[in-house]
Amino acid sequence: KDIEFIRSYYYNKLELTRFSSSVGKYVGFTEYGVRNAEYWNKDASDLSAMKAQKEVYCLNHVQNKYNNVL
């Protein structure tokens, strides 16, 4: 529950759009990013795939990463 999956899209060091597993959808930070977020949020299969990334990537690897840090 303490883990969050975030995928950000940048151009010229400016964050345009971000998907956050805690929000459950894309959020835009620029005019272009907002348009992309609206478009991507309409695709239910893409949203489901992004939501699944938390379990696939984060939860399956957290124990290995934690052990490496200790």
PDB file of C-alpha atoms in Angstrom:
ATOM      1  CA  LYS A   1       0.000   0.000   0.000  1.00  0.00           C
ATOM      2  CA  ASP A   2       2.985   2.287   0.457  1.00  0.00           C
ATOM      3  CA  ILE A   3       4.188   1.738  -3.108  1.00  0.00           C
ATOM      4  CA  GLU A   4       3.192   3.994  -5.968  1.00  0.00           C
ATOM      5  CA  PHE A   5       3.889   3.409  -9.655  1.00  0.00           C
ATOM      6  CA  ILE A   6       4.566   6.633 -11.568  1.00  0.00           C
ATOM      7  CA  ARG A   7       5.303   7.006 -15.268  1.00  0.00           C
ATOM      8  CA  SER A   8       6.138  10.519 -16.394  1.00  0.00           C
ATOM      9  CA  TYR A   9       6.570  11.915 -19.888  1.00  0.00           C
ATOM     10  CA  TYR A  10       9.037  14.785 -20.340  1.00  0.00           C
ATOM     11  CA  TYR A  11      10.156  17.029 -23.170  1.00  0.00           C
ATOM     12  CA  ASN A  12      13.010  19.524 -22.740  1.00  0.00           C
ATOM     13  CA  LYS A  13      13.106  18.801 -18.986  1.00  0.00           C
ATOM     14  CA  LEU A  14       9.428  19.812 -18.677  1.00  0.00           C
ATOM     15  CA  GLU A  15       6.979  17.219 -17.370  1.00  0.00           C
ATOM     16  CA  LEU A  16       4.071  17.007 -19.789  1.00  0.00           C
ATOM     17  CA  THR A  17       1.992  14.114 -18.484  1.00  0.00           C
ATOM     18  CA  ARG A  18       2.111  11.646 -15.595  1.00  0.00           C
ATOM     19  CA  PHE A  19       0.350   8.404 -14.751  1.00  0.00           C
ATOM     20  CA  SER A  20       0.167   7.692 -11.039  1.00  0.00           C
ATOM     21  CA  SER A  21      -1.204   4.449  -9.625  1.00  0.00           C
ATOM     22  CA  SER A  22      -2.591   6.306  -6.604  1.00  0.00           C
ATOM     23  CA  VAL A  23      -4.627   8.609  -8.869  1.00  0.00           C
ATOM     24  CA  GLY A  24      -5.449   5.824 -11.338  1.00  0.00           C
ATOM     25  CA  LYS A  25      -5.328   7.999 -14.453  1.00  0.00           C
ATOM     26  CA  TYR A  26      -3.131  10.289 -16.510  1.00  0.00           C
ATOM     27  CA  VAL A  27      -2.738  13.924 -15.457  1.00  0.00           C
ATOM     28  CA  GLY A  28      -1.441  16.645 -17.765  1.00  0.00           C
ATOM     29  CA  PHE A  29       0.715  19.570 -16.636  1.00  0.00           C
ATOM     30  CA  THR A  30       0.886  21.549 -19.877  1.00  0.00           C
ATOM     31  CA  GLU A  31      -1.695  22.302 -22.553  1.00  0.00           C
ATOM     32  CA  TYR A  32      -0.253  19.540 -24.713  1.00  0.00           C
ATOM     33  CA  GLY A  33      -0.028  17.191 -21.726  1.00  0.00           C
ATOM     34  CA  VAL A  34      -3.655  17.813 -20.757  1.00  0.00           C
ATOM     35  CA  ARG A  35      -4.806  16.929 -24.294  1.00  0.00           C
ATOM     36  CA  ASN A  36      -2.742  13.726 -24.219  1.00  0.00           C
ATOM     37  CA  ALA A  37      -4.042  12.816 -20.753  1.00  0.00           C
ATOM     38  CA  GLU A  38      -7.654  13.277 -21.856  1.00  0.00           C
ATOM     39  CA  TYR A  39      -7.060  11.094 -24.910  1.00  0.00           C
ATOM     40  CA  TRP A  40      -5.217   8.367 -22.979  1.00  0.00           C
ATOM     41  CA  ASN A  41      -7.795   8.330 -20.166  1.00  0.00           C
ATOM     42  CA  LYS A  42     -10.502   7.415 -22.707  1.00  0.00           C
ATOM     43  CA  ASP A  43      -8.706   4.139 -23.504  1.00  0.00           C
ATOM     44  CA  ALA A  44      -9.904   1.693 -20.832  1.00  0.00           C
ATOM     45  CA  SER A  45      -7.470  -1.052 -21.884  1.00  0.00           C
ATOM     46  CA  ASP A  46      -4.479   1.295 -21.566  1.00  0.00           C
ATOM     47  CA  LEU A  47      -5.625   2.448 -18.126  1.00  0.00           C
ATOM     48  CA  SER A  48      -6.020  -1.165 -17.009  1.00  0.00           C
ATOM     49  CA  ALA A  49      -2.545  -2.001 -18.272  1.00  0.00           C
ATOM     50  CA  MET A  50      -1.011   0.978 -16.474  1.00  0.00           C
ATOM     51  CA  LYS A  51      -2.812   0.132 -13.235  1.00  0.00           C
ATOM     52  CA  ALA A  52      -1.470  -3.427 -13.505  1.00  0.00           C
ATOM     53  CA  GLN A  53       2.103  -2.121 -13.782  1.00  0.00           C
ATOM     54  CA  LYS A  54       2.170  -1.461 -10.047  1.00  0.00           C
ATOM     55  CA  GLU A  55       1.689  -5.150  -9.334  1.00  0.00           C
ATOM     56  CA  VAL A  56       3.811  -6.401 -12.219  1.00  0.00           C
ATOM     57  CA  TYR A  57       6.796  -4.135 -11.738  1.00  0.00           C
ATOM     58  CA  CYS A  58       6.730  -2.780  -8.195  1.00  0.00           C
ATOM     59  CA  LEU A  59       5.212  -5.465  -5.994  1.00  0.00           C
ATOM     60  CA  ASN A  60       7.099  -8.323  -7.641  1.00  0.00           C
ATOM     61  CA  HIS A  61      10.467  -6.598  -7.186  1.00  0.00           C
ATOM     62  CA  VAL A  62      10.116  -4.733  -3.911  1.00  0.00           C
ATOM     63  CA  GLN A  63      11.546  -7.515  -1.752  1.00  0.00           C
ATOM     64  CA  ASN A  64      14.651  -7.860  -3.938  1.00  0.00           C
ATOM     65  CA  LYS A  65      15.250  -4.099  -3.905  1.00  0.00           C
ATOM     66  CA  TYR A  66      14.671  -3.926  -0.177  1.00  0.00           C
ATOM     67  CA  ASN A  67      17.152  -6.745   0.486  1.00  0.00           C
ATOM     68  CA  ASN A  68      19.778  -5.044  -1.707  1.00  0.00           C
ATOM     69  CA  VAL A  69      19.478  -1.831   0.279  1.00  0.00           C
ATOM     70  CA  LEU A  70      19.916  -3.591   3.583  1.00  0.00           C
TER      71      LEU A  70
END
